[in-house]
PDB file of C-alpha atoms in Angstrom:
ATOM      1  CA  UNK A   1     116.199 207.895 -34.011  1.00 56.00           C
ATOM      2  CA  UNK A   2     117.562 211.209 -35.452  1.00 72.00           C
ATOM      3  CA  UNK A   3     117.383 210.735 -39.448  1.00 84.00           C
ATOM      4  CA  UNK A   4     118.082 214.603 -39.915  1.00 89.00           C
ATOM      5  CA  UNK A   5     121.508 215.824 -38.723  1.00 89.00           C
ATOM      6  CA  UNK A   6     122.162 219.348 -40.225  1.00 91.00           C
ATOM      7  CA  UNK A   7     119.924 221.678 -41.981  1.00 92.00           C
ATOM      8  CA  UNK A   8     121.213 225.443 -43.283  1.00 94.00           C
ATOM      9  CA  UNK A   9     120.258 228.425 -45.479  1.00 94.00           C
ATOM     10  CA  UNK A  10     121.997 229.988 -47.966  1.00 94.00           C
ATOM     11  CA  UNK A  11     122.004 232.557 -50.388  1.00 94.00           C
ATOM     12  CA  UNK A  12     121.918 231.333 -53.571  1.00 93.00           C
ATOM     13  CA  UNK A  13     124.283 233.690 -55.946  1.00 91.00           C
ATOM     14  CA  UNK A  14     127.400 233.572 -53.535  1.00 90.00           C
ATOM     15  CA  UNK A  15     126.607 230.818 -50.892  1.00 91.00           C
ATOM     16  CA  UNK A  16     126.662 232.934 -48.388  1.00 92.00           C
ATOM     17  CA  UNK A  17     125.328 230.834 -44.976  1.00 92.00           C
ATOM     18  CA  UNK A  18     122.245 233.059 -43.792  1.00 93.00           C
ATOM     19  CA  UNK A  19     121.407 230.478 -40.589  1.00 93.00           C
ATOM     20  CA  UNK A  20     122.265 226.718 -39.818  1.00 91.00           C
ATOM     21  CA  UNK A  21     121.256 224.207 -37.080  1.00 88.00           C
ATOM     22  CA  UNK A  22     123.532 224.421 -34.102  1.00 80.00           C
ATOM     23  CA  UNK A  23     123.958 220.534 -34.027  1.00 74.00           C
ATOM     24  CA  UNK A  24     127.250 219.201 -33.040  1.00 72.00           C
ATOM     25  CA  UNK A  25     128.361 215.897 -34.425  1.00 76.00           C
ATOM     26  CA  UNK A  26     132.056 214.511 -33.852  1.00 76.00           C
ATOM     27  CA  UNK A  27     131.924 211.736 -36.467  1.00 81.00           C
ATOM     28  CA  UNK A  28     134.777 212.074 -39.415  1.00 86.00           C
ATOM     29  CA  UNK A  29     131.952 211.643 -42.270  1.00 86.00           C
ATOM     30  CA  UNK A  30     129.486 214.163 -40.946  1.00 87.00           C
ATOM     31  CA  UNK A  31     132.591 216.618 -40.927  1.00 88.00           C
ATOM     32  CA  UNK A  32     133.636 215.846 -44.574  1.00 88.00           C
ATOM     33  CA  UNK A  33     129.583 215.576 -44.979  1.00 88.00           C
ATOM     34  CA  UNK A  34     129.554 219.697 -44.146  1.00 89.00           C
ATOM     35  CA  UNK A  35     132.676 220.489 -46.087  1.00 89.00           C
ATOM     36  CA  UNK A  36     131.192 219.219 -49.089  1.00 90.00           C
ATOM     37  CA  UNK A  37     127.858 220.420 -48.320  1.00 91.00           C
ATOM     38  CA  UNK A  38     129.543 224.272 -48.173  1.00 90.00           C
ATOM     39  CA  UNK A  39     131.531 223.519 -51.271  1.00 90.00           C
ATOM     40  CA  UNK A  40     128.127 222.354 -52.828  1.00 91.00           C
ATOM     41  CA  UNK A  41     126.548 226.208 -51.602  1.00 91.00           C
ATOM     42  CA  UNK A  42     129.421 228.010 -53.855  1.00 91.00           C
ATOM     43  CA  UNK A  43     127.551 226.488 -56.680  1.00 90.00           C
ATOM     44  CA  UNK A  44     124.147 226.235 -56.689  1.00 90.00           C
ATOM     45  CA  UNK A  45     123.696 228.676 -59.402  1.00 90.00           C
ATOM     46  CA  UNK A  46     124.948 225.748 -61.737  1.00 89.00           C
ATOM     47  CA  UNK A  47     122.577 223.419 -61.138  1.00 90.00           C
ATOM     48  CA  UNK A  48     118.312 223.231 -61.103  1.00 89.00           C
ATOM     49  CA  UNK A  49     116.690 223.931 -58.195  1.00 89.00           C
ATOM     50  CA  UNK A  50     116.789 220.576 -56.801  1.00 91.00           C
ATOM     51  CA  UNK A  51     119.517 218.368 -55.984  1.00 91.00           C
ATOM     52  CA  UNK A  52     120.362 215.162 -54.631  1.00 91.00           C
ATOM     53  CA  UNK A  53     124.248 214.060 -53.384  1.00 90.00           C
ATOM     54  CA  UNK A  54     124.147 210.542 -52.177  1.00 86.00           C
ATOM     55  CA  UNK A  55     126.843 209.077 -50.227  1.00 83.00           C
ATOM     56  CA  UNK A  56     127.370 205.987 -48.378  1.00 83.00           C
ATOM     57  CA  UNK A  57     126.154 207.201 -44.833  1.00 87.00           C
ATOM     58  CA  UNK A  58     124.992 210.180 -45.478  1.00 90.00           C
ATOM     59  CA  UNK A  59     123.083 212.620 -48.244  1.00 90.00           C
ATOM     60  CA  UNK A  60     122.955 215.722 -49.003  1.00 93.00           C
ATOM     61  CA  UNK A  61     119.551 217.490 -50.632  1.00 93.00           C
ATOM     62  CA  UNK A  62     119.146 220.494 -51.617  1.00 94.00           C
ATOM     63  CA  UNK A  63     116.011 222.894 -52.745  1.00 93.00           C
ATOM     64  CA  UNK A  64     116.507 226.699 -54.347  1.00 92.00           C
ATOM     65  CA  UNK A  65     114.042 228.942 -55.006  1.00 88.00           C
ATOM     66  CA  UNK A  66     114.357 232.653 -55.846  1.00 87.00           C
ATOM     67  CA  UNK A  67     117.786 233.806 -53.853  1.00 90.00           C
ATOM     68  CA  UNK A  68     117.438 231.888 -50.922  1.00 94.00           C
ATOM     69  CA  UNK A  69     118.596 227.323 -50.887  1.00 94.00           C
ATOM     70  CA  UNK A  70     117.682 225.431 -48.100  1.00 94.00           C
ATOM     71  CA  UNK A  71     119.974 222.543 -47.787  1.00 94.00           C
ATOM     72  CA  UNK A  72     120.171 218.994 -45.287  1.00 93.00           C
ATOM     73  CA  UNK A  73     122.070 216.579 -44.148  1.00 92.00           C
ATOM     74  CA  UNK A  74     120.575 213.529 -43.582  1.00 91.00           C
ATOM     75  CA  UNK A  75     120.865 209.809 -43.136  1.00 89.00           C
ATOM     76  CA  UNK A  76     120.961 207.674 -46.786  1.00 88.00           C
ATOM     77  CA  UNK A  77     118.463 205.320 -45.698  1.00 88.00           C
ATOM     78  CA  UNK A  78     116.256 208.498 -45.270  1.00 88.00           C
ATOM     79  CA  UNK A  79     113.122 209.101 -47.318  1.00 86.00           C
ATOM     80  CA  UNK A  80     114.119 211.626 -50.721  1.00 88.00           C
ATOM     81  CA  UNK A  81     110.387 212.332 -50.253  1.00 88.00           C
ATOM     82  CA  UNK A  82     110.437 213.341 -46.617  1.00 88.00           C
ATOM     83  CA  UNK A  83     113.527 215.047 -46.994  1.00 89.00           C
ATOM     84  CA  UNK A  84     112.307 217.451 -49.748  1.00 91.00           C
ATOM     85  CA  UNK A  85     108.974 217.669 -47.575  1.00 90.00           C
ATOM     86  CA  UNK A  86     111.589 219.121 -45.005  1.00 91.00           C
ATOM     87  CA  UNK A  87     113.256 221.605 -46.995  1.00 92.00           C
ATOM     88  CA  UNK A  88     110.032 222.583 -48.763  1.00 90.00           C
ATOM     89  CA  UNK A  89     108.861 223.516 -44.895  1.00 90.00           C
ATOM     90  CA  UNK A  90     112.017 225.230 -44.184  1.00 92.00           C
ATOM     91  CA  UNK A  91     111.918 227.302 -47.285  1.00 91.00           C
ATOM     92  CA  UNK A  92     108.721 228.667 -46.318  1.00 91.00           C
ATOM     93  CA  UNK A  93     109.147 229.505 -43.495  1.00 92.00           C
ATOM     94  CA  UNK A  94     112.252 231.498 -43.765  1.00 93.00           C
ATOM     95  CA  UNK A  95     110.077 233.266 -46.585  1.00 91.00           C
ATOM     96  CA  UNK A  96     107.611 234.300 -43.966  1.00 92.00           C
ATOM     97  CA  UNK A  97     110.248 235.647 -41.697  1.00 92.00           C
ATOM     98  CA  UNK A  98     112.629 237.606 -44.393  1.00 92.00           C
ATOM     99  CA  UNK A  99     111.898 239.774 -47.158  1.00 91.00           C
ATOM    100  CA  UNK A 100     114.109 239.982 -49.841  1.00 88.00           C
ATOM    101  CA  UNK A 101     115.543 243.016 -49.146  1.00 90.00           C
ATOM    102  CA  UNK A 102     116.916 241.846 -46.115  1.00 91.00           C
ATOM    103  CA  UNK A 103     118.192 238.606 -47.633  1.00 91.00           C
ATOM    104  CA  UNK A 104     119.948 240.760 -50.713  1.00 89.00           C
ATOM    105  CA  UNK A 105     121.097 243.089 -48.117  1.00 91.00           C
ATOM    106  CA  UNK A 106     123.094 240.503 -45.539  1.00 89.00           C
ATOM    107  CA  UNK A 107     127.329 240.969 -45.722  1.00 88.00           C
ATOM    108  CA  UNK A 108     128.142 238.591 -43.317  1.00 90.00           C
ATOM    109  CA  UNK A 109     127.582 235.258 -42.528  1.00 89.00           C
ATOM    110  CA  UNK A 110     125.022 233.541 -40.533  1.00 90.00           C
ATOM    111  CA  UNK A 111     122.967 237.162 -40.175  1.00 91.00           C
ATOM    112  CA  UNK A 112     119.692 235.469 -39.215  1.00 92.00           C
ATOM    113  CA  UNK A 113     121.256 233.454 -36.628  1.00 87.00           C
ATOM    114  CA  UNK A 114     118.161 233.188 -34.806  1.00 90.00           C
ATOM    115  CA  UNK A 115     116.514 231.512 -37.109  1.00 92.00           C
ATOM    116  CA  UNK A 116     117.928 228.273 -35.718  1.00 90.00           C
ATOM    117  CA  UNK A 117     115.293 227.840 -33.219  1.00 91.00           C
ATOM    118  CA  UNK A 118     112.391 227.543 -36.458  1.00 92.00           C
ATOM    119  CA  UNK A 119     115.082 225.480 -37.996  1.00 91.00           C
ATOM    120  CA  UNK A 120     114.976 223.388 -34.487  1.00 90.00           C
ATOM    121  CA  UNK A 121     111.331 222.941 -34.184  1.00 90.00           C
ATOM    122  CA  UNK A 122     111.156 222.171 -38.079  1.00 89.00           C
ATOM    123  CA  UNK A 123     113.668 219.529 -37.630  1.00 87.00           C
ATOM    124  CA  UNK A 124     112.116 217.861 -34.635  1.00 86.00           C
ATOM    125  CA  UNK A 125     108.645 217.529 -36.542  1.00 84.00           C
ATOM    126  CA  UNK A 126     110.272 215.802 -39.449  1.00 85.00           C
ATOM    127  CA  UNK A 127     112.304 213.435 -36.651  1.00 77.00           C
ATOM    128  CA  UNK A 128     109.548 212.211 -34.841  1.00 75.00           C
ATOM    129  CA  UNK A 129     106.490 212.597 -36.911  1.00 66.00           C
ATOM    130  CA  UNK A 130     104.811 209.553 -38.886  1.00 56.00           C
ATOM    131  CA  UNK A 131     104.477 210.004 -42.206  1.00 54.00           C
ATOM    132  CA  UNK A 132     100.405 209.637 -41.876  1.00 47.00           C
ATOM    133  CA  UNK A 133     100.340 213.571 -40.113  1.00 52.00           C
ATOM    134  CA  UNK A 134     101.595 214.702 -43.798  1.00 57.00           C
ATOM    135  CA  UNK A 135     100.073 212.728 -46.425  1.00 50.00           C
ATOM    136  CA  UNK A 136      98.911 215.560 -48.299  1.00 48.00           C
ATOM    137  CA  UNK A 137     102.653 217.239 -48.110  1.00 69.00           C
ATOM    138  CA  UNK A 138     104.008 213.721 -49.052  1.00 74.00           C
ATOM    139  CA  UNK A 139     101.661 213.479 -52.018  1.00 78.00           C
ATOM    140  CA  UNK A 140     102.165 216.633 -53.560  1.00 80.00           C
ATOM    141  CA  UNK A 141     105.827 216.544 -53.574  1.00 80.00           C
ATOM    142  CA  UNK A 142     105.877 212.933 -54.960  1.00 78.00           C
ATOM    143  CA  UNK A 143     104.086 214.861 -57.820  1.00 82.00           C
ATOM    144  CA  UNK A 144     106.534 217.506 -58.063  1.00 83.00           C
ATOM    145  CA  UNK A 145     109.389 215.246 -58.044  1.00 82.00           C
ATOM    146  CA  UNK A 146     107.999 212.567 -60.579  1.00 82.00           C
ATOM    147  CA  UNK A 147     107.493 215.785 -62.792  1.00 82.00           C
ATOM    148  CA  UNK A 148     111.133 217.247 -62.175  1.00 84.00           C
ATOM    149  CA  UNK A 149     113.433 214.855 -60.820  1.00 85.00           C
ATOM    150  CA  UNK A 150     116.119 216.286 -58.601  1.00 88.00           C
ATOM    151  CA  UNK A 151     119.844 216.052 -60.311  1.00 88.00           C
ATOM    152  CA  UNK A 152     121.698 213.360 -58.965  1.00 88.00           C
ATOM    153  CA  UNK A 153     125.135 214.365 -57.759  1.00 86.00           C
ATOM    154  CA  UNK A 154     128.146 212.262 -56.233  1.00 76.00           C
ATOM    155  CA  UNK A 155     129.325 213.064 -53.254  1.00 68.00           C
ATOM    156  CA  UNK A 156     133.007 212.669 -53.722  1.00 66.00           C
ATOM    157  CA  UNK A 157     133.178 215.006 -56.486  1.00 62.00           C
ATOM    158  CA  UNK A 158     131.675 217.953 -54.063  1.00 63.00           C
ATOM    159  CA  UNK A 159     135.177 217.755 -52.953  1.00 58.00           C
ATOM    160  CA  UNK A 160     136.845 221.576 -52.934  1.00 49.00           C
ATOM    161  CA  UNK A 161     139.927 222.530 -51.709  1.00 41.00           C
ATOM    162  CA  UNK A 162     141.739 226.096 -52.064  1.00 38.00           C
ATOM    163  CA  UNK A 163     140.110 225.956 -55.480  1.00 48.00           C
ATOM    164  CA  UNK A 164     141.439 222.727 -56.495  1.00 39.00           C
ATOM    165  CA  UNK A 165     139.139 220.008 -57.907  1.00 40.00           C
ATOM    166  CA  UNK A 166     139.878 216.275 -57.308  1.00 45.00           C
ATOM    167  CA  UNK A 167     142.286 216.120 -60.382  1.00 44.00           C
ATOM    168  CA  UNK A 168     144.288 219.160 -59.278  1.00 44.00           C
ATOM    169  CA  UNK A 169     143.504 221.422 -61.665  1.00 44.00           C
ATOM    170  CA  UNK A 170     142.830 225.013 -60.943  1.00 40.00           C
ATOM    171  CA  UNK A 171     139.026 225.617 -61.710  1.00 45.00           C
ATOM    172  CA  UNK A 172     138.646 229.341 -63.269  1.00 43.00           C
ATOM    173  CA  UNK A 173     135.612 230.993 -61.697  1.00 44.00           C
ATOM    174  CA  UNK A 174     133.882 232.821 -64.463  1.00 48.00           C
ATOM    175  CA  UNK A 175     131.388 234.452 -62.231  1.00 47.00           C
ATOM    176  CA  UNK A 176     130.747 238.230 -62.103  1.00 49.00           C
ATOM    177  CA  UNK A 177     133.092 240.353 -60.135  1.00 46.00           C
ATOM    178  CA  UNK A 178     132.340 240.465 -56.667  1.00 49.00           C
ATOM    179  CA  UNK A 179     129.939 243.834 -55.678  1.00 53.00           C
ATOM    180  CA  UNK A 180     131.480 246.093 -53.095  1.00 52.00           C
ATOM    181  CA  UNK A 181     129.618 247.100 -49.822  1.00 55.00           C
ATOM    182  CA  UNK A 182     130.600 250.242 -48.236  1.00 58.00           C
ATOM    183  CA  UNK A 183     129.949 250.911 -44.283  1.00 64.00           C
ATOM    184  CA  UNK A 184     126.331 252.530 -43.112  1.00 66.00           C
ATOM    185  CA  UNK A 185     126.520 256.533 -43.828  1.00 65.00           C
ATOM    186  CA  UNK A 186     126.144 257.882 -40.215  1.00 76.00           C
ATOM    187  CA  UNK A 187     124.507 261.042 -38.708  1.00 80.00           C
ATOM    188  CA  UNK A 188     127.746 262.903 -39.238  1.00 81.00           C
ATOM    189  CA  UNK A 189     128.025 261.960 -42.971  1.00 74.00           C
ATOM    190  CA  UNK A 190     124.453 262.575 -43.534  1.00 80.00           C
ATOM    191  CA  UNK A 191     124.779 266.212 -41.852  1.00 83.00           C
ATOM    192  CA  UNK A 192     127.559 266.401 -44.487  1.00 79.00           C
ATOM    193  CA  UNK A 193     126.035 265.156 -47.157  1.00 77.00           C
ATOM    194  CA  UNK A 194     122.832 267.609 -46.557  1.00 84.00           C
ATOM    195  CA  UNK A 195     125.733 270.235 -46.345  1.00 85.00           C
ATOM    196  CA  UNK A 196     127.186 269.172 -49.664  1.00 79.00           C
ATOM    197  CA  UNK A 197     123.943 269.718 -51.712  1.00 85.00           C
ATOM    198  CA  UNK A 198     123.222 272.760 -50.154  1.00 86.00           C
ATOM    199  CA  UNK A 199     126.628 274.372 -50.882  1.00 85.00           C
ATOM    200  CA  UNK A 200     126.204 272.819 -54.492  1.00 80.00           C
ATOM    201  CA  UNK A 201     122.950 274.632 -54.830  1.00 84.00           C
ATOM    202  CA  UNK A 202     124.019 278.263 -53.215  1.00 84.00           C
ATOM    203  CA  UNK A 203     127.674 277.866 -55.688  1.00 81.00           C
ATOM    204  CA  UNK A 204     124.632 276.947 -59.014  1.00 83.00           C
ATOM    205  CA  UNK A 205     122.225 279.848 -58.132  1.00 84.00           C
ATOM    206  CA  UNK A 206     125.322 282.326 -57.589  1.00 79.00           C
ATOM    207  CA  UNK A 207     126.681 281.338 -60.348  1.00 78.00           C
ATOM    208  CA  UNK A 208     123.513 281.559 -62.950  1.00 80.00           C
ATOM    209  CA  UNK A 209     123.271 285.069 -60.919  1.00 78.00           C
ATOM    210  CA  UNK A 210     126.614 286.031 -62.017  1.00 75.00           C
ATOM    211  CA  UNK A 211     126.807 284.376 -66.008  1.00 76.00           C
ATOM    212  CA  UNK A 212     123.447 286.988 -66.332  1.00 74.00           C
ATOM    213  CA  UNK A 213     125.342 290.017 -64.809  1.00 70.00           C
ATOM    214  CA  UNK A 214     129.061 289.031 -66.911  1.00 67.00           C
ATOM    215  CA  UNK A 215     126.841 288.615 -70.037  1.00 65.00           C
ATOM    216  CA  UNK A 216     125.356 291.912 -70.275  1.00 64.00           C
ATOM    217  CA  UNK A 217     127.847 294.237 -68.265  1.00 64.00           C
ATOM    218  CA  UNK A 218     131.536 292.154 -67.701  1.00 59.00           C
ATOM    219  CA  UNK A 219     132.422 290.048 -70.607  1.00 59.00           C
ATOM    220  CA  UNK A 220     135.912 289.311 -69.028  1.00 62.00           C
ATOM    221  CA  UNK A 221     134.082 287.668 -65.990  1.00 65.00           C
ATOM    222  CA  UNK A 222     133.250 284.498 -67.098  1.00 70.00           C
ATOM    223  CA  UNK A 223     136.519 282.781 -65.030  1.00 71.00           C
ATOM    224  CA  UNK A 224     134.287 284.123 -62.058  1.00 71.00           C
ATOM    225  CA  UNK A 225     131.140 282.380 -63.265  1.00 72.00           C
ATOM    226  CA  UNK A 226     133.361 279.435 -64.127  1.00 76.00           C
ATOM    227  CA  UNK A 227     134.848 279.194 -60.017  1.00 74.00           C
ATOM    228  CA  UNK A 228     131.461 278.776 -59.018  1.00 74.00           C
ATOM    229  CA  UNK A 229     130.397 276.293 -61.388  1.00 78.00           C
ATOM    230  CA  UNK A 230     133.338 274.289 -60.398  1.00 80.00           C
ATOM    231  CA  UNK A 231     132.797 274.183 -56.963  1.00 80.00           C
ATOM    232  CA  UNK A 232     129.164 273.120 -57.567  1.00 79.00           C
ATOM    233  CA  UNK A 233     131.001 270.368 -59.594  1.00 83.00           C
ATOM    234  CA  UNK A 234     132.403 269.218 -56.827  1.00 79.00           C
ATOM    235  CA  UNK A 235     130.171 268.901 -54.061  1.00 78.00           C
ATOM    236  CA  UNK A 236     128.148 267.151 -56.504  1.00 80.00           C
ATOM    237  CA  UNK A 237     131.208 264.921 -56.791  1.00 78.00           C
ATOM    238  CA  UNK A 238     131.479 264.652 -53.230  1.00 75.00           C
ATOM    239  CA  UNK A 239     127.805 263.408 -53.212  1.00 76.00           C
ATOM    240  CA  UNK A 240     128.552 260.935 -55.493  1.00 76.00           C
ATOM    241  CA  UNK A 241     131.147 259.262 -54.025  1.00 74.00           C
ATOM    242  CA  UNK A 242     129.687 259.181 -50.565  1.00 69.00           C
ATOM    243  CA  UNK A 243     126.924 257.098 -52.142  1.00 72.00           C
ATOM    244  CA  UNK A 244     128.608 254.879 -54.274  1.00 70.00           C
ATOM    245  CA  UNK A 245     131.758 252.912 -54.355  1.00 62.00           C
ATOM    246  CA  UNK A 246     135.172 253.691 -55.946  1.00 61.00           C
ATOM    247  CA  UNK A 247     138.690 252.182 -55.823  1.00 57.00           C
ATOM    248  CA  UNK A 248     140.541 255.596 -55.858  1.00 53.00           C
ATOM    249  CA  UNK A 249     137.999 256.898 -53.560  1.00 55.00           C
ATOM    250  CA  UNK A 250     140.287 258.911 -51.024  1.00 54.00           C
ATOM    251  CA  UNK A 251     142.419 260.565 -54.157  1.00 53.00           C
ATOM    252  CA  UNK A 252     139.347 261.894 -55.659  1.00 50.00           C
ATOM    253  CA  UNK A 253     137.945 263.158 -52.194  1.00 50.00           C
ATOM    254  CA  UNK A 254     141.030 265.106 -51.962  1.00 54.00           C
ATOM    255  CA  UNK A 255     141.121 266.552 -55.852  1.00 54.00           C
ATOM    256  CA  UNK A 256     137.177 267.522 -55.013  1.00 52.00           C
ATOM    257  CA  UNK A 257     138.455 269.383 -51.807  1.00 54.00           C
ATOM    258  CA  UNK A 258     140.973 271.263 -54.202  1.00 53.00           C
ATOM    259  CA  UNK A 259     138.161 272.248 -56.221  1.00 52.00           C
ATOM    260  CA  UNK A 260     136.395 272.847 -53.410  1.00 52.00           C
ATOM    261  CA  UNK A 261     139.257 275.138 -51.660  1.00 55.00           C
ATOM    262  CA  UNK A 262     140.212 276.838 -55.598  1.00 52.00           C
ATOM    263  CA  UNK A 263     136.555 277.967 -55.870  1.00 51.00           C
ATOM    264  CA  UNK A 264     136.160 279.843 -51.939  1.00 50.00           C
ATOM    265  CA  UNK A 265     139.443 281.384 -52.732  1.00 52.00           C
ATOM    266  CA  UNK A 266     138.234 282.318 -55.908  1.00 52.00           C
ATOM    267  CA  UNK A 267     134.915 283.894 -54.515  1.00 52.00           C
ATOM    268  CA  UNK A 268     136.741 285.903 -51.758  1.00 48.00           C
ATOM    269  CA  UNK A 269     138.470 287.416 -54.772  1.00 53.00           C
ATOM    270  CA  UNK A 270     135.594 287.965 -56.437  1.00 49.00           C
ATOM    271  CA  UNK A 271     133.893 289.897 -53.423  1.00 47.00           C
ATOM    272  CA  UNK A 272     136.657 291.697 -52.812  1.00 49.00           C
ATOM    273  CA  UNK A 273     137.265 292.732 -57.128  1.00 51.00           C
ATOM    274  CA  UNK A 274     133.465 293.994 -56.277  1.00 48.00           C
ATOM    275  CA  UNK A 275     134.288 295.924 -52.969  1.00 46.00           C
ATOM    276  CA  UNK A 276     136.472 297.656 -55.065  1.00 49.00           C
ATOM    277  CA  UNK A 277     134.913 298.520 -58.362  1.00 47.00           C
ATOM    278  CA  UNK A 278     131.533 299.444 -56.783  1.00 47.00           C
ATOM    279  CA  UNK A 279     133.725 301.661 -54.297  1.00 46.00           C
ATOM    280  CA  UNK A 280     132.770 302.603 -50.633  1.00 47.00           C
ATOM    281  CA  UNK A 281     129.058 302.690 -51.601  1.00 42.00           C
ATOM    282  CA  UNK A 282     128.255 299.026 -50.864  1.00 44.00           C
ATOM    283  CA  UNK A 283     130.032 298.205 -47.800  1.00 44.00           C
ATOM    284  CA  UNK A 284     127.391 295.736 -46.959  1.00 41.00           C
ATOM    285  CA  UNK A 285     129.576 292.962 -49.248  1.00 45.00           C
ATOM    286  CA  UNK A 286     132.062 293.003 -46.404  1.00 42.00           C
ATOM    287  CA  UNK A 287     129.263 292.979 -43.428  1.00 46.00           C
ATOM    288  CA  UNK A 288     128.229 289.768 -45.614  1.00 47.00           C
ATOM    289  CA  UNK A 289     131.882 288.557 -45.321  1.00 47.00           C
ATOM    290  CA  UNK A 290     133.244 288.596 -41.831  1.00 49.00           C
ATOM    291  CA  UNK A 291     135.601 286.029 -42.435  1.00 46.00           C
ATOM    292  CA  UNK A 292     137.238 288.356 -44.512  1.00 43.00           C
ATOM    293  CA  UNK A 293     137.264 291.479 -42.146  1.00 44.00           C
ATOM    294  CA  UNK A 294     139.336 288.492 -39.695  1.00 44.00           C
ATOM    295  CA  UNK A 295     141.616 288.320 -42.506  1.00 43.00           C
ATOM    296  CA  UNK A 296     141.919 291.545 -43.059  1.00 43.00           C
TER     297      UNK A 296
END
């Protein structure tokens, strides 16, 4: 007979599901069984790294280590021993087939779906083993838990609905504020971002070019030095917030494309201020420019 019913993983600092068993069981207590076990996952972080909610029927264990909880549903009447055994098993080997990065890195649930078939082959060991196969498992997590004793939770009070406990009262969460994941840059916004740096380096160089030249010839061209440096400004800017998130993101793409826009206008007039001081000598600046000869 089945003693294990419903086995999951999930992360431990926002109980976010990572995989769960794909069993299917119709009974009224195994459902209220799973809502408290997921109410349970929002708050591991509040309790030691093992756990322990008994109910009549059924039990829920759980065992956290690092960022990653296994957690089980299982009959009462089934071993605490065995059933730590089993998540002890089940922790490892989800260690073996994700790396932390990957686990940190997950934004939806149930991302390592597949892992229900280890889950699977776990559970069915643990079903239909006899304890004499794993004495030396047994033994050393008798140890452990004589040593640290899980924390005993009731199962009624796992209760947790629309962030309401069991007396009604609104519960304030006085977690961190949740982290923000933006979308994957693609090719196109890589191309742009490789774009963006080099602009931002041609506007710095022409612009350290041209503070040298204002410094010691044209004193009143430091505006001119100043419309490259602000363009540079920006694409920096624009770097920025293609790597990292920000509420008022599309206002301050559009005040860095103003900068942007200022600064090229600013430069045609510079190259044109130089056609015309340096006379018909140095026609090369408009070869140099043929958007401007378009204009013309």
């Amino acid at each position: 007979m089945s003693m294990i019913f419903f086995a999951c993983v999930v992360r431990v600092r926002d109980g976010l599901p990572l995989s769960a068993s794909t069993d299917f069981h119709l009974s009224q207590d195994f459902l209220e069984c799973r809502k408290r076990l997921k109410a349970l996952s929002l708050i591991l972080t509040q309790y030691p790294s093992r756990g322990t909610a008994r109910g009549r029927d059924l039990s829920i264990h759980f065992l956290s280590s690092g960022e990653v909880a296994s957690m089980v549903i299982c009959s009462s009447s089934y071993s605490t021993i065995m059933a730590f055994c089993f998540l002890e098993e089940l922790q490892w080997e989800f260690a073996a087939a994700y790396d932390t990065t990957s686990i940190g890195l997950a934004s939806r649930p149930y991302a390592f779906l597949e892992f229900d078939n280890i889950i699977q082959k776990v559970k069915c060991h643990f079903n239909y083993t006899g304890c004499s196969q794993m004495k030396i498992s047994l033994e050393k997590i008798q140890e452990e838990l004589k040593f640290r004793p899980p924390v005993l939770l009731k199962l009624e009070d796992m209760e947790l609905m629309n962030g309401l406990t069991n007396g009604g009262h609104t519960e304030l969460y006085m977690g961190s504020v949740p982290t923000y994941r933006m979308q994957p840059v693609t090719a196109i916004g890589i191309l742009s971002l490789v774009l963006n740096i080099m602009c931002g380096a041609l506007n710095l160089i022409r612009g350290v070019h041209l503070a040298e030249y204002s410094f010691q010839e044209d004193h009143e061209g430091i505006g001119n030095v100043i419309a490259f440096f602000l363009p540079f400004l920006a694409c920096i800017f624009q770097c920025y917030l293609y790597l990292f998130y920000s509420s008022a993101r599309k206002m301050k793409v559009r005040d860095a494309n103003l900068i942007w826009s200022a600064g090229w206008m600013r430069d045609v007039g510079l190259v044109c201020r130089m056609a015309q001081t340096r006379g018909p000598a140095r026609p090369v600046c408009w070869s140099q420019h043929p958007g401007l000869i378009q204009q013309g």
